[in-house]
Amino acid sequence: MGLEQMDGPYGYDARPSDARSAYANSAYATPLTEDMPDLGDVPDMPALPPNGFSKYANGISKPANGDSKPVEHIKIPREIRAVQDAESYEPTGKNIVICLDGTGDQFDADNSNIVHFVSCLKKAVPEQVTYYQSGIGTYDGGGVTNGINAGLDMAVGSGLGVHIRDAYMFIQAHYKQGDKICLLGFSRGAYTARCLAGMIHKIGLLPAGNVSQVPFAYKYYKDDTDEGWAMSQEFKKTFCIPVNVYFVGVFDSVASVGFFPRKLPLSSTPTHRAQYFRHAMALDEHRAKFKACRYKVKDTMGEKYTVSAEEDIVDTDVREVWFTGCHADVGGGAVKNEVRHKLAQIPLRWMIRQCFECDTGIIFKTPNLANEGLDIHTLWPKYETLSVPTGPPPPDMLDRYHKGLLGPIHRRSSLLEPVDHNDEYGMHHLKIYKETDSEKPSADLHEHWTPEQVEDYFDALQKVNDQLVDAKGWWVLELWPIKIRHQARDSDAWVKKIGLNLGTYRAVQDKTPNLHWTVKHRTDQMEYRVRTRMDRNAEWRVVV
């Protein structure tokens, strides 16, 4: 099948025309059947044409008229909304942004992508309220927890209900009609976010102040029996407001919470689904208790929910993309904050861009986006979609990278200067070019500005942080019997069998799974191969 036209909001081929032939047959993973222990060698990928980064090396996107001459200054506001067209966007209410961190994750010296995302958000303004929740094993609803309680929470997910209810009550306290609810999460926080969406969709939202009913709402949400479904629908009609979640964005959502599986209704009813679901997934994760929890269109909630005449069916726009790395390489937290290049920065920038592509309206602080490596001048006033690069960065940038001379990523925001120094929250000049003595603007980028996809290019070459290699204690769980997916020998069906995981890589069951372009770039530049177990008829689709 190769790379083809896609329907929906991604119904375009974002790659430059000269790259399409190079990626036209980019299926490069051999499927793994029941009797195959590994993938073996991955077939060679097509070579990339040279100079594919010429567009990005100038630091600005090419205008529609084809004029790629640099401009002296770019003007951009101090805060920007995540929308495709800022000039025409009209908000219907405020944004409620819920950010749920992974197991044991909190603000510390090796922050997750959830913390990085939160750091970019505009907070405590009428147009937007934000909520951050540290991960399972860090608190129990009454404050910080440690020792035995923390270990128990991480082992069996005992605090999962507390995390769901606390986030639910925040939304309950702030929601007004017309508001947009956006949920983001990593690891078990991603699972929590999806459970929270399931609770909101199944039970509805209790009016502000009606906190005493939250335990009952959670009770009926958890009950997946026929009686539980009947009670939940009556509870919703009696006490709650029907509300939709607008956006769910998750980093490597996992299928289990703790050592023992804890299953809760994740998905949604046919009439109440999130409008957008985005999922960044780890190609190299292969621990037993970290199986990817994929989005499922058909689910038990849909089968048991009665659609009333006044409700409309909602179709969720789903996009799940595979990235290089293990669990914390995708969700962040694998390396120290001060490390210049890391794999986790790639899915972070991708997720932030998805917020723009999905018109979430989330308000971001422009300097913070710049410091995460985004080309902020491509985000406002009209969002510019990136293309798959077709070659390496310019030689001078490659040389500076190898010599360790690239400017610190946190200095990118230093190139933003207020147009009016008395109005620090107004328009700013973005000075990404070197100053010159002549009237003619310079075409050379400032030393503190490395373009976004050049950042991706170098980040993609960093170490994969495999816990089965770096922390041998994880092998204890590899000897615990679990259900493992295999593709049947005589059909296309995938079946589950009980067995030992023993470091088995994840199963990719899609026919045309999405692969981020940086994975293909890594296979070209390093001795790296994709080792997921593929559907025997699958072909990768390279995306940005």
XYZ file of C-alpha atoms in Angstrom:
544
model
C 0.000 0.000 0.000
C 2.849 2.418 0.773
C 2.091 6.066 1.557
C -1.213 7.270 0.221
C -3.768 10.051 0.447
C -5.411 10.168 3.854
C -8.976 11.143 4.681
C -10.150 13.606 7.320
C -8.074 16.500 8.657
C -4.898 14.733 7.517
C -6.160 14.308 3.953
C -3.031 15.629 2.323
C 0.462 14.459 1.542
C 2.556 16.790 3.679
C 5.845 15.759 2.101
C 7.702 17.799 -0.497
C 7.072 16.504 -4.014
C 10.656 15.337 -4.448
C 10.355 13.178 -1.317
C 7.211 11.274 -2.243
C 8.928 8.761 -4.475
C 11.572 8.121 -1.813
C 8.907 7.246 0.754
C 6.445 5.586 -1.602
C 7.303 2.062 -0.478
C 8.441 2.688 3.063
C 7.271 -0.574 4.610
C 10.363 -1.814 6.387
C 9.367 -4.153 9.145
C 8.930 -7.862 8.622
C 5.955 -9.306 10.533
C 6.673 -11.622 13.434
C 4.517 -14.720 13.610
C 4.146 -17.130 16.505
C 7.256 -19.147 15.741
C 9.555 -16.235 14.914
C 11.805 -15.177 17.827
C 12.810 -11.839 16.309
C 12.521 -9.684 13.217
C 15.969 -10.261 11.880
C 17.458 -7.548 9.700
C 15.205 -4.708 8.685
C 15.232 -4.098 4.922
C 17.082 -0.969 3.817
C 15.087 2.236 3.621
C 15.216 4.380 0.477
C 18.007 6.938 0.431
C 17.033 10.544 1.100
C 17.900 13.300 -1.382
C 20.488 15.836 -0.143
C 19.767 19.334 1.161
C 16.296 18.481 2.370
C 16.595 20.930 5.247
C 17.180 23.998 3.078
C 13.670 25.250 3.843
C 14.181 24.933 7.586
C 17.767 26.134 7.699
C 16.575 29.693 7.058
C 14.419 29.487 10.136
C 11.247 30.580 8.387
C 8.692 28.670 6.380
C 8.455 29.411 2.703
C 5.617 31.861 1.932
C 2.866 30.904 -0.512
C 4.310 33.181 -3.209
C 7.548 31.196 -3.196
C 9.671 34.068 -1.871
C 11.996 32.520 0.705
C 14.108 35.617 1.394
C 14.646 36.141 5.114
C 12.820 38.899 6.932
C 14.495 41.226 9.409
C 12.027 40.736 12.247
C 9.007 38.556 12.824
C 6.237 39.873 15.076
C 4.449 37.487 17.393
C 2.380 37.949 20.581
C 3.644 36.915 24.004
C 0.821 34.368 24.253
C -0.790 32.410 21.429
C -3.824 30.165 21.104
C -3.441 26.670 19.693
C -5.611 27.152 16.614
C -5.079 26.901 12.884
C -6.190 30.475 12.173
C -5.870 32.934 15.053
C -7.555 35.723 13.096
C -10.828 33.852 12.548
C -11.014 31.758 15.741
C -13.866 32.639 18.097
C -13.800 30.893 21.499
C -17.127 29.695 22.908
C -15.870 29.612 26.487
C -12.727 28.978 28.473
C -10.273 26.091 28.243
C -10.085 23.523 31.037
C -6.713 21.789 30.639
C -6.121 18.681 32.783
C -2.573 17.256 32.871
C -1.983 13.896 34.580
C 1.554 12.637 35.103
C 2.943 9.111 34.976
C 3.673 6.626 37.756
C 5.971 8.200 40.339
C 6.404 11.315 38.185
C 6.346 14.805 39.644
C 8.261 18.048 39.267
C 11.917 17.108 39.750
C 15.336 16.959 38.091
C 14.155 14.745 35.216
C 10.742 16.094 34.325
C 8.235 14.272 32.168
C 6.675 15.746 29.046
C 3.564 16.472 31.097
C 5.551 18.876 33.296
C 7.104 20.445 30.193
C 3.639 20.822 28.665
C 2.280 22.438 31.844
C 5.215 24.863 31.909
C 4.106 26.182 28.515
C 0.501 26.873 29.562
C -0.940 30.283 30.392
C -2.388 29.920 33.878
C -4.922 31.594 36.168
C -6.707 33.722 33.587
C -10.456 33.912 32.833
C -9.885 32.303 29.417
C -8.122 29.207 30.770
C -7.809 27.123 33.936
C -5.183 24.414 34.335
C -4.754 21.411 36.621
C -1.624 19.313 37.135
C -1.652 16.027 39.018
C 1.542 14.199 39.934
C 1.616 10.508 39.139
C 0.318 7.394 40.853
C 2.527 6.665 43.847
C 3.242 10.330 44.695
C 0.108 11.287 46.635
C -3.097 9.759 47.965
C -5.516 12.674 47.817
C -4.601 13.838 51.302
C -1.107 14.977 50.395
C 2.301 13.639 49.450
C 2.774 9.939 50.122
C 5.920 7.859 50.421
C 7.264 4.579 51.719
C 4.857 1.633 51.912
C 1.802 3.586 50.724
C 3.633 4.920 47.678
C 4.960 1.465 46.826
C 1.504 -0.072 47.182
C -0.009 2.633 44.981
C 2.550 2.025 42.235
C 2.342 -1.768 42.564
C -1.424 -2.257 42.436
C -2.741 1.144 41.372
C -4.637 1.504 44.646
C -4.892 5.277 44.262
C -6.319 5.230 40.740
C -9.824 6.120 41.902
C -8.514 9.054 43.949
C -6.698 10.428 40.912
C -9.767 10.125 38.675
C -12.129 11.679 41.230
C -9.796 14.583 42.058
C -9.466 15.563 38.405
C -13.218 15.106 37.907
C -13.950 17.457 40.826
C -11.668 20.136 39.375
C -13.611 20.056 36.116
C -16.866 19.982 38.060
C -15.888 23.134 39.970
C -14.922 25.142 36.883
C -17.057 23.971 33.961
C -19.506 26.329 32.266
C -21.448 25.649 29.080
C -19.275 26.242 26.023
C -15.979 25.417 27.766
C -13.475 23.079 26.097
C -12.161 20.181 28.173
C -8.693 18.974 27.148
C -7.053 15.999 28.876
C -3.366 15.084 28.652
C -1.496 12.269 30.344
C 1.562 10.054 30.352
C 1.817 6.349 31.235
C -0.665 5.538 34.025
C -1.597 9.227 33.901
C -2.613 8.613 30.289
C -4.742 5.693 31.460
C -6.207 7.954 34.165
C -7.012 10.622 31.567
C -8.831 8.076 29.429
C -10.723 6.762 32.462
C -11.660 10.345 33.331
C -12.982 10.850 29.807
C -14.901 7.591 30.164
C -16.440 8.740 33.447
C -17.445 12.135 32.039
C -18.986 10.514 28.991
C -20.748 7.701 30.831
C -21.970 9.582 33.915
C -21.908 13.197 32.777
C -20.691 16.088 34.908
C -22.204 16.886 38.279
C -22.992 20.593 38.816
C -20.438 22.652 40.734
C -20.720 22.243 44.486
C -22.407 18.849 44.380
C -19.247 17.143 45.642
C -21.059 14.682 47.901
C -22.390 12.836 44.838
C -18.954 12.258 43.266
C -18.327 8.912 45.072
C -21.686 7.649 43.775
C -20.907 8.866 40.263
C -17.584 7.009 40.373
C -19.288 3.886 41.712
C -21.715 3.758 38.773
C -18.952 4.590 36.303
C -16.910 1.568 37.477
C -19.845 -0.846 37.371
C -19.714 -2.503 33.947
C -22.621 -4.884 34.582
C -25.989 -4.469 32.879
C -27.447 -3.188 36.145
C -24.553 -0.762 36.513
C -25.185 0.598 33.042
C -28.865 1.054 33.716
C -28.121 2.861 36.985
C -25.453 5.074 35.420
C -27.839 6.300 32.727
C -30.537 7.066 35.291
C -27.980 8.825 37.509
C -26.852 10.906 34.529
C -30.405 11.945 33.661
C -31.202 12.810 37.282
C -28.110 14.672 38.505
C -25.661 15.459 35.708
C -24.938 17.663 32.726
C -24.104 15.853 29.450
C -20.616 17.042 28.523
C -18.115 16.085 25.829
C -14.347 16.067 26.201
C -12.856 17.971 23.267
C -9.268 16.671 23.152
C -7.392 13.722 24.671
C -3.632 13.707 24.112
C -1.594 10.910 25.704
C 2.030 9.811 25.800
C 2.442 6.026 25.728
C -0.773 4.979 27.419
C -0.251 1.579 29.048
C -2.730 -1.236 29.457
C -2.131 -1.996 33.140
C -1.979 0.046 36.308
C 0.429 -1.608 38.710
C 1.421 -5.241 39.093
C -2.148 -6.515 38.966
C -4.433 -5.487 36.067
C -7.155 -2.957 36.914
C -9.701 -2.558 34.144
C -12.019 0.442 33.969
C -14.223 1.662 31.116
C -11.831 3.724 28.992
C -13.683 4.613 25.890
C -16.998 6.277 25.313
C -20.616 5.980 24.422
C -21.650 6.375 20.770
C -23.011 9.847 21.532
C -20.322 11.159 23.841
C -16.768 10.718 22.643
C -13.781 13.019 22.628
C -13.653 14.906 19.347
C -9.903 14.332 19.025
C -7.666 11.559 20.339
C -3.888 11.774 19.880
C -1.430 9.121 21.074
C 2.390 9.102 20.951
C 3.637 5.511 21.361
C 7.042 3.950 22.111
C 8.468 1.579 19.495
C 11.217 0.150 21.694
C 9.338 -0.526 24.942
C 9.168 -4.266 25.625
C 8.502 -4.743 29.338
C 5.679 -7.075 30.323
C 3.666 -4.516 32.303
C 4.013 -1.747 29.724
C 1.928 -2.983 26.806
C 0.521 -0.134 24.722
C -3.155 0.596 25.355
C -4.441 1.477 21.899
C -7.615 3.339 21.010
C -10.504 1.010 20.219
C -13.432 2.243 18.158
C -15.677 -0.622 19.273
C -15.980 -1.141 22.995
C -18.331 -2.476 25.622
C -19.544 0.992 26.516
C -20.891 1.416 23.018
C -22.697 -1.902 23.171
C -24.447 -1.175 26.471
C -25.321 2.494 26.023
C -28.820 3.388 24.856
C -28.895 6.227 22.315
C -31.790 8.611 22.888
C -33.532 10.459 20.064
C -32.106 13.868 21.045
C -28.451 12.734 21.049
C -26.095 12.920 18.068
C -23.523 10.283 17.196
C -19.963 11.623 17.600
C -17.057 10.319 15.509
C -13.654 10.683 17.148
C -10.738 11.882 15.025
C -8.015 9.408 16.056
C -4.307 9.588 15.331
C -1.723 7.310 16.942
C 1.946 7.642 15.949
C 4.981 5.503 16.796
C 8.223 7.179 17.955
C 11.740 5.929 18.662
C 12.432 4.986 22.245
C 11.134 3.232 25.314
C 8.384 4.375 27.658
C 10.163 7.353 29.258
C 11.786 8.324 25.950
C 8.309 9.148 24.661
C 6.718 10.484 27.845
C 9.875 12.087 29.217
C 11.771 11.645 32.450
C 14.471 9.271 31.218
C 17.296 11.834 31.397
C 18.106 14.959 33.393
C 16.486 18.256 32.500
C 19.776 19.913 31.548
C 20.631 17.354 28.829
C 20.703 19.264 25.522
C 19.297 16.594 23.212
C 16.824 13.832 24.140
C 14.343 11.591 22.362
C 11.402 12.817 24.470
C 11.521 16.302 22.964
C 10.297 14.944 19.615
C 6.887 13.605 20.799
C 6.473 16.659 23.063
C 6.721 19.039 20.105
C 4.487 16.735 18.063
C 1.792 16.771 20.779
C 1.899 20.555 21.099
C 1.489 20.838 17.336
C -1.490 18.477 17.514
C -3.114 20.966 19.895
C -2.858 23.537 17.099
C -4.001 21.184 14.344
C -7.066 20.201 16.388
C -8.060 23.821 17.161
C -8.028 23.238 20.911
C -7.702 26.954 21.636
C -5.261 26.184 24.475
C -3.327 29.344 25.381
C 0.452 28.860 25.404
C 3.245 31.155 26.549
C 5.246 31.912 23.413
C 8.722 32.062 25.051
C 8.191 28.657 26.663
C 7.210 27.104 23.328
C 10.379 28.558 21.833
C 12.428 27.002 24.632
C 10.943 23.580 23.854
C 12.354 23.902 20.344
C 9.229 24.853 18.391
C 9.408 27.271 15.475
C 6.904 29.661 17.014
C 6.663 31.786 13.866
C 5.017 28.804 12.117
C 2.277 28.646 14.772
C 0.797 32.163 14.473
C -1.253 33.834 13.032
C -1.883 30.890 10.698
C -0.614 27.466 11.614
C 1.873 25.996 9.129
C 2.018 22.210 8.805
C 5.511 20.747 8.687
C 6.698 18.416 5.935
C 8.854 15.310 6.097
C 12.442 16.529 5.561
C 14.317 15.020 2.648
C 17.913 15.300 3.782
C 20.326 16.469 6.474
C 20.709 19.942 7.988
C 23.266 22.353 6.494
C 26.933 21.392 7.008
C 27.603 24.242 9.448
C 24.852 23.003 11.797
C 26.113 19.426 11.575
C 29.598 20.653 12.416
C 28.372 22.676 15.406
C 26.366 19.682 16.672
C 29.338 17.323 16.531
C 31.504 19.914 18.309
C 28.841 20.548 20.961
C 28.503 24.187 19.909
C 24.768 24.423 19.223
C 23.145 27.139 21.299
C 21.307 26.051 24.482
C 17.678 25.304 23.694
C 16.492 27.464 26.612
C 18.158 30.507 25.028
C 15.794 30.531 22.047
C 13.363 32.741 23.966
C 16.097 35.358 24.431
C 15.503 36.294 20.791
C 12.013 37.580 21.663
C 12.043 41.315 22.401
C 8.984 43.463 23.235
C 7.929 45.891 20.523
C 6.938 48.221 23.367
C 9.110 47.711 26.445
C 6.294 49.101 28.599
C 4.002 46.272 27.449
C 5.727 42.973 28.191
C 2.570 40.994 27.329
C 2.039 42.605 23.922
C 3.646 41.996 20.529
C 7.263 40.879 20.366
C 9.969 40.885 17.721
C 11.459 37.466 17.034
C 15.052 38.162 16.002
C 16.275 34.832 14.717
C 18.847 36.324 12.336
C 22.230 37.732 13.174
C 22.472 41.502 13.419
C 24.359 43.245 10.578
C 25.836 46.695 10.143
C 24.243 47.093 6.721
C 20.599 47.841 5.934
C 20.264 44.476 4.203
C 18.952 41.802 6.622
C 21.215 38.853 7.352
C 20.405 35.402 5.991
C 22.395 33.745 8.795
C 20.555 32.350 11.784
C 21.382 33.591 15.255
C 23.585 31.176 17.209
C 20.787 30.634 19.753
C 18.257 29.548 17.107
C 18.294 25.963 15.857
C 15.215 25.314 13.657
C 12.606 22.904 14.997
C 13.131 20.013 12.621
C 16.883 20.330 12.975
C 16.296 19.893 16.712
C 14.251 16.783 15.846
C 17.040 15.553 13.580
C 19.625 15.653 16.383
C 17.235 14.517 19.132
C 16.452 11.394 17.078
C 20.073 10.229 17.381
C 20.096 10.005 21.183
C 20.310 6.920 23.399
C 17.262 4.682 23.875
C 16.734 4.259 27.621
C 15.772 0.598 27.881
C 14.951 -0.358 31.472
C 15.465 -4.066 30.770
C 19.070 -3.131 29.976
C 19.663 -0.311 32.457
C 17.695 -1.707 35.435
C 17.896 -5.509 35.479
C 15.351 -5.766 38.286
C 12.566 -5.353 35.725
C 13.349 -8.874 34.461
C 11.537 -10.319 37.489
C 8.226 -9.329 35.890
C 9.275 -10.858 32.564
C 8.959 -14.250 34.283
C 5.357 -13.626 35.353
C 2.772 -15.246 33.004
C 0.753 -12.687 31.036
C -1.399 -12.559 27.914
C 0.690 -11.984 24.781
C -0.731 -11.145 21.362
C 0.285 -13.249 18.357
C -0.929 -13.241 14.789
C -2.470 -16.585 13.907
C -0.474 -18.641 11.432
C -3.432 -19.357 9.130
C -5.301 -16.030 9.273
C -4.904 -12.287 9.761
C -6.463 -12.462 13.228
C -4.469 -11.627 16.344
C -4.999 -13.913 19.320
C -3.966 -13.761 22.970
C -2.024 -16.579 24.596
C -0.709 -16.990 28.125
C 3.055 -17.044 28.287
C 6.215 -15.401 29.590
C 6.972 -12.036 28.049
C 10.786 -12.346 28.190
C 11.293 -8.928 26.640
C 8.915 -9.492 23.726
C 8.428 -6.312 21.719
C 5.036 -4.715 21.231
C 2.534 -5.890 18.640
C 1.543 -3.446 15.890
C -1.733 -4.739 14.489
C -2.564 -1.911 12.062
C -2.339 -2.403 8.314
C -0.864 1.095 7.808
C 0.594 2.218 11.152
C 1.896 5.781 11.468
C 5.657 6.129 11.910
C 7.201 9.482 12.790
C 9.773 10.586 10.222
C 12.532 10.734 12.846
C 12.413 6.925 13.169
C 13.221 6.504 9.505
C 15.968 9.108 9.872
C 17.465 7.152 12.797
C 17.525 3.912 10.786
C 19.464 5.749 8.071
C 22.018 7.268 10.429
C 22.587 4.526 13.005
C 22.601 0.765 13.526
C 18.984 0.882 14.608
C 16.084 -1.281 13.561
C 12.407 -1.429 14.379
C 11.711 -4.624 16.334
C 7.966 -4.451 16.899
C 5.896 -7.487 15.905
C 4.009 -6.455 12.777
C 0.864 -7.545 11.037
C 2.141 -9.625 8.141
C 0.477 -7.306 5.602
C 1.413 -4.033 7.307
C 3.266 -1.142 5.703
C 4.534 1.863 7.623
C 3.222 5.303 6.717
C 5.816 8.006 7.414
C 4.246 11.112 8.973
C 5.226 14.386 10.659
